[in-house]
């Protein structure tokens, strides 16, 4: 199937490579090259990146952080990762734009599909970035606490009217269990959102899964045919 516009969700952990924390520059450069190649094919690309390689808000609550403050820290971590990817794309000569769900100009332009404080001209320009071939990185999650970047990526994919969402993680598809923990886990060639819910698979949070199902948004994992919904 030929896609015109896609939303790529990258987990923060996928940027670590073989490291246990932070950003592996070789991994980052590899992502930038692949994204540039896809963009040169004429496919419009929106990107949402997680922040788990730096700080994950939910896990922070187990260490004494206030949930709202922890989630705010996690949102800032996604901005750091987005700027890093933007820099790597610059080095590849790939046009790109960083948008933020929380106002923090001049770090990034404020993203809003329909916000009272955002002019029609600005909302239109954000779509024009995609149409003009800019890889558009939407950072800061949803801009609200208690929502994961899985939910943010599903929301952004729906808002930009993407043909499909691609989810790049450390695992190459959807399995019956976490293959990094369970060597007996087997991979699905194809699975529905209802099956994900009924089996209790932790591939996305329930909010993201429901949004994708209700808006008929197909999803692929790690850019492979496996996991197509």
Tab-separated table of C-alpha atoms in Angstrom:
chain	number	residue	atom	x	y	z
A	1	UNK	CA	0.000	0.000	0.000
A	2	UNK	CA	1.287	3.455	-0.936
A	3	UNK	CA	1.103	6.053	1.822
A	4	UNK	CA	0.988	9.787	1.212
A	5	UNK	CA	1.299	10.913	4.845
A	6	UNK	CA	2.404	8.918	7.890
A	7	UNK	CA	2.961	9.451	11.600
A	8	UNK	CA	6.106	7.812	12.951
A	9	UNK	CA	6.162	7.111	16.698
A	10	UNK	CA	9.660	6.479	18.067
A	11	UNK	CA	10.080	5.274	21.614
A	12	UNK	CA	12.665	7.116	23.666
A	13	UNK	CA	14.264	3.768	24.511
A	14	UNK	CA	14.867	3.102	20.812
A	15	UNK	CA	17.277	6.066	20.779
A	16	UNK	CA	19.490	4.448	23.428
A	17	UNK	CA	20.846	1.801	21.096
A	18	UNK	CA	23.098	-0.425	23.185
A	19	UNK	CA	23.342	2.170	25.940
A	20	UNK	CA	21.371	2.097	29.182
A	21	UNK	CA	20.532	5.803	29.164
A	22	UNK	CA	20.478	8.833	26.891
A	23	UNK	CA	21.010	9.025	23.135
A	24	UNK	CA	23.230	6.817	21.002
A	25	UNK	CA	24.402	9.161	18.220
A	26	UNK	CA	24.961	6.263	15.814
A	27	UNK	CA	21.365	5.148	16.326
A	28	UNK	CA	20.163	8.729	15.898
A	29	UNK	CA	22.131	9.149	12.659
A	30	UNK	CA	20.727	5.867	11.332
A	31	UNK	CA	17.167	7.015	12.032
A	32	UNK	CA	17.849	10.358	10.347
A	33	UNK	CA	19.193	8.657	7.196
A	34	UNK	CA	16.196	6.343	6.945
A	35	UNK	CA	13.704	9.146	7.571
A	36	UNK	CA	15.415	11.292	4.923
A	37	UNK	CA	15.201	8.450	2.410
A	38	UNK	CA	11.473	8.094	3.031
A	39	UNK	CA	10.933	11.857	2.785
A	40	UNK	CA	12.758	11.912	-0.570
A	41	UNK	CA	10.208	9.380	-1.835
A	42	UNK	CA	7.609	12.117	-1.461
A	43	UNK	CA	5.982	10.712	1.685
A	44	UNK	CA	4.936	13.349	4.220
A	45	UNK	CA	6.223	12.476	7.689
A	46	UNK	CA	5.047	13.562	11.113
A	47	UNK	CA	7.023	12.270	14.104
A	48	UNK	CA	6.310	11.868	17.818
A	49	UNK	CA	9.164	10.741	20.090
A	50	UNK	CA	8.900	9.393	23.622
A	51	UNK	CA	11.205	10.438	26.449
A	52	UNK	CA	11.820	7.162	28.297
A	53	UNK	CA	15.547	7.206	27.561
A	54	UNK	CA	15.810	10.328	29.734
A	55	UNK	CA	12.849	10.401	32.118
A	56	UNK	CA	9.499	8.634	32.286
A	57	UNK	CA	6.885	10.487	34.321
A	58	UNK	CA	4.948	7.447	35.506
A	59	UNK	CA	8.039	5.650	36.807
A	60	UNK	CA	9.047	8.872	38.555
A	61	UNK	CA	5.996	8.642	40.814
A	62	UNK	CA	7.470	5.446	42.290
A	63	UNK	CA	10.494	7.489	43.313
A	64	UNK	CA	8.572	10.220	45.079
A	65	UNK	CA	7.895	12.640	42.227
A	66	UNK	CA	4.528	14.371	42.027
A	67	UNK	CA	2.713	12.845	39.034
A	68	UNK	CA	1.969	16.155	37.319
A	69	UNK	CA	5.532	17.412	37.770
A	70	UNK	CA	6.898	14.022	36.719
A	71	UNK	CA	4.830	14.015	33.544
A	72	UNK	CA	5.980	17.581	32.832
A	73	UNK	CA	9.588	16.374	33.132
A	74	UNK	CA	8.767	13.531	30.735
A	75	UNK	CA	7.294	15.995	28.229
A	76	UNK	CA	10.485	18.046	28.376
A	77	UNK	CA	12.466	14.860	27.728
A	78	UNK	CA	10.524	14.393	24.477
A	79	UNK	CA	11.522	17.916	23.444
A	80	UNK	CA	15.203	17.090	24.047
A	81	UNK	CA	14.894	13.969	21.880
A	82	UNK	CA	13.025	15.904	19.191
A	83	UNK	CA	15.738	18.566	19.024
A	84	UNK	CA	18.385	15.839	18.793
A	85	UNK	CA	16.582	14.199	15.866
A	86	UNK	CA	16.092	17.594	14.233
A	87	UNK	CA	19.830	18.240	14.430
A	88	UNK	CA	20.584	14.824	12.923
A	89	UNK	CA	18.114	15.521	10.092
A	90	UNK	CA	19.807	18.899	9.512
A	91	UNK	CA	23.109	17.063	9.084
A	92	UNK	CA	21.447	14.848	6.475
A	93	UNK	CA	20.188	17.902	4.585
A	94	UNK	CA	16.589	16.963	5.385
A	95	UNK	CA	14.111	19.816	5.848
A	96	UNK	CA	12.410	19.566	9.224
A	97	UNK	CA	10.461	21.537	11.786
A	98	UNK	CA	10.100	21.040	15.553
A	99	UNK	CA	6.714	21.900	17.042
A	100	UNK	CA	5.901	21.814	20.760
A	101	UNK	CA	2.620	21.048	22.492
A	102	UNK	CA	3.626	23.505	25.227
A	103	UNK	CA	4.654	27.056	24.379
A	104	UNK	CA	8.440	27.353	24.465
A	105	UNK	CA	9.406	29.598	21.576
A	106	UNK	CA	12.047	29.944	20.201
A	107	UNK	CA	12.866	26.273	20.909
A	108	UNK	CA	9.931	25.214	18.762
A	109	UNK	CA	6.778	26.596	17.233
A	110	UNK	CA	3.621	26.037	19.278
A	111	UNK	CA	1.553	23.171	17.889
A	112	UNK	CA	-2.221	23.253	17.997
A	113	UNK	CA	-4.717	21.813	15.571
A	114	UNK	CA	-7.529	23.943	16.931
A	115	UNK	CA	-6.616	26.324	19.704
A	116	UNK	CA	-8.248	29.666	20.422
A	117	UNK	CA	-4.819	31.213	20.923
A	118	UNK	CA	-3.538	29.959	17.567
A	119	UNK	CA	-4.362	31.907	14.412
A	120	UNK	CA	-5.853	30.241	11.348
A	121	UNK	CA	-2.687	31.200	9.492
A	122	UNK	CA	-0.472	29.390	12.013
A	123	UNK	CA	-2.694	26.289	12.040
A	124	UNK	CA	-2.585	26.223	8.245
A	125	UNK	CA	1.201	26.652	8.207
A	126	UNK	CA	1.653	23.542	10.328
A	127	UNK	CA	-0.095	21.466	7.671
A	128	UNK	CA	1.886	23.263	4.977
A	129	UNK	CA	5.143	22.103	6.610
A	130	UNK	CA	4.107	18.532	5.797
A	131	UNK	CA	2.912	19.451	2.309
A	132	UNK	CA	6.158	21.307	1.563
A	133	UNK	CA	8.242	18.243	2.455
A	134	UNK	CA	9.319	19.211	5.966
A	135	UNK	CA	9.629	16.296	8.365
A	136	UNK	CA	7.447	17.644	11.179
A	137	UNK	CA	8.435	16.605	14.702
A	138	UNK	CA	5.650	17.210	17.219
A	139	UNK	CA	7.105	17.198	20.725
A	140	UNK	CA	5.809	17.652	24.253
A	141	UNK	CA	3.340	14.770	24.229
A	142	UNK	CA	-0.260	15.985	24.375
A	143	UNK	CA	0.835	18.952	26.508
A	144	UNK	CA	-1.102	17.496	29.440
A	145	UNK	CA	-0.178	15.182	32.331
A	146	UNK	CA	-1.611	11.645	32.656
A	147	UNK	CA	-1.277	10.953	28.921
A	148	UNK	CA	1.437	8.819	27.354
A	149	UNK	CA	3.297	9.546	24.136
A	150	UNK	CA	1.437	6.540	22.653
A	151	UNK	CA	-1.754	8.527	23.126
A	152	UNK	CA	-0.014	11.650	21.805
A	153	UNK	CA	1.117	9.830	18.670
A	154	UNK	CA	-2.371	8.422	18.037
A	155	UNK	CA	-3.866	11.881	18.540
A	156	UNK	CA	-1.357	13.596	16.238
A	157	UNK	CA	-1.778	10.924	13.562
A	158	UNK	CA	-5.520	11.525	13.571
A	159	UNK	CA	-5.113	15.316	13.629
A	160	UNK	CA	-2.729	15.450	10.674
A	161	UNK	CA	-4.923	12.920	8.824
A	162	UNK	CA	-2.130	10.394	8.431
A	163	UNK	CA	-2.788	7.326	6.305
A	164	UNK	CA	-1.128	5.125	8.933
A	165	UNK	CA	0.940	5.223	12.090
A	166	UNK	CA	4.282	3.444	12.305
A	167	UNK	CA	5.578	2.565	15.763
A	168	UNK	CA	9.335	2.161	16.056
A	169	UNK	CA	10.297	0.290	19.223
A	170	UNK	CA	13.035	-2.035	20.458
A	171	UNK	CA	10.892	-5.017	19.360
A	172	UNK	CA	10.243	-5.910	15.705
A	173	UNK	CA	6.498	-6.510	15.959
A	174	UNK	CA	3.680	-7.585	18.259
A	175	UNK	CA	4.255	-10.703	20.373
A	176	UNK	CA	2.167	-12.774	22.760
A	177	UNK	CA	4.467	-11.466	25.526
A	178	UNK	CA	7.545	-9.274	25.861
A	179	UNK	CA	10.163	-11.194	23.810
A	180	UNK	CA	12.959	-9.481	25.749
A	181	UNK	CA	11.653	-11.152	28.911
A	182	UNK	CA	9.901	-14.278	27.619
A	183	UNK	CA	11.864	-16.403	25.112
A	184	UNK	CA	8.713	-18.430	24.328
A	185	UNK	CA	6.835	-15.368	23.031
A	186	UNK	CA	5.602	-15.684	19.451
A	187	UNK	CA	5.012	-12.891	16.942
A	188	UNK	CA	1.687	-12.086	15.298
A	189	UNK	CA	1.635	-11.586	11.527
A	190	UNK	CA	-1.549	-9.579	11.892
A	191	UNK	CA	-3.756	-8.637	14.828
A	192	UNK	CA	-6.812	-6.448	15.423
A	193	UNK	CA	-7.204	-3.772	18.063
A	194	UNK	CA	-9.913	-5.859	19.738
A	195	UNK	CA	-7.489	-8.784	20.037
A	196	UNK	CA	-4.874	-6.496	21.585
A	197	UNK	CA	-7.432	-5.404	24.168
A	198	UNK	CA	-8.842	-8.881	24.870
A	199	UNK	CA	-5.394	-10.443	25.219
A	200	UNK	CA	-4.225	-7.631	27.482
A	201	UNK	CA	-1.164	-6.984	25.315
A	202	UNK	CA	0.882	-3.987	26.470
A	203	UNK	CA	1.854	-2.733	23.006
A	204	UNK	CA	0.047	0.587	23.503
A	205	UNK	CA	-1.994	2.034	26.338
A	206	UNK	CA	-5.765	1.588	26.202
A	207	UNK	CA	-6.471	5.226	25.323
A	208	UNK	CA	-4.184	5.071	22.284
A	209	UNK	CA	-5.575	1.694	21.209
A	210	UNK	CA	-9.164	2.948	21.470
A	211	UNK	CA	-8.381	6.134	19.524
A	212	UNK	CA	-6.780	4.168	16.698
A	213	UNK	CA	-9.677	1.716	16.564
A	214	UNK	CA	-12.413	4.361	16.609
A	215	UNK	CA	-10.704	6.434	13.920
A	216	UNK	CA	-9.793	3.440	11.738
A	217	UNK	CA	-6.084	4.259	11.875
A	218	UNK	CA	-3.900	1.343	10.719
A	219	UNK	CA	-0.675	0.832	12.660
A	220	UNK	CA	2.564	-0.977	11.872
A	221	UNK	CA	5.352	-1.823	14.307
A	222	UNK	CA	9.011	-1.072	13.577
A	223	UNK	CA	8.241	-0.311	9.938
A	224	UNK	CA	7.676	-3.991	9.117
A	225	UNK	CA	4.661	-5.748	7.659
A	226	UNK	CA	4.349	-7.687	10.885
A	227	UNK	CA	1.984	-6.069	13.320
A	228	UNK	CA	-0.195	-4.397	10.708
A	229	UNK	CA	-3.620	-3.725	12.227
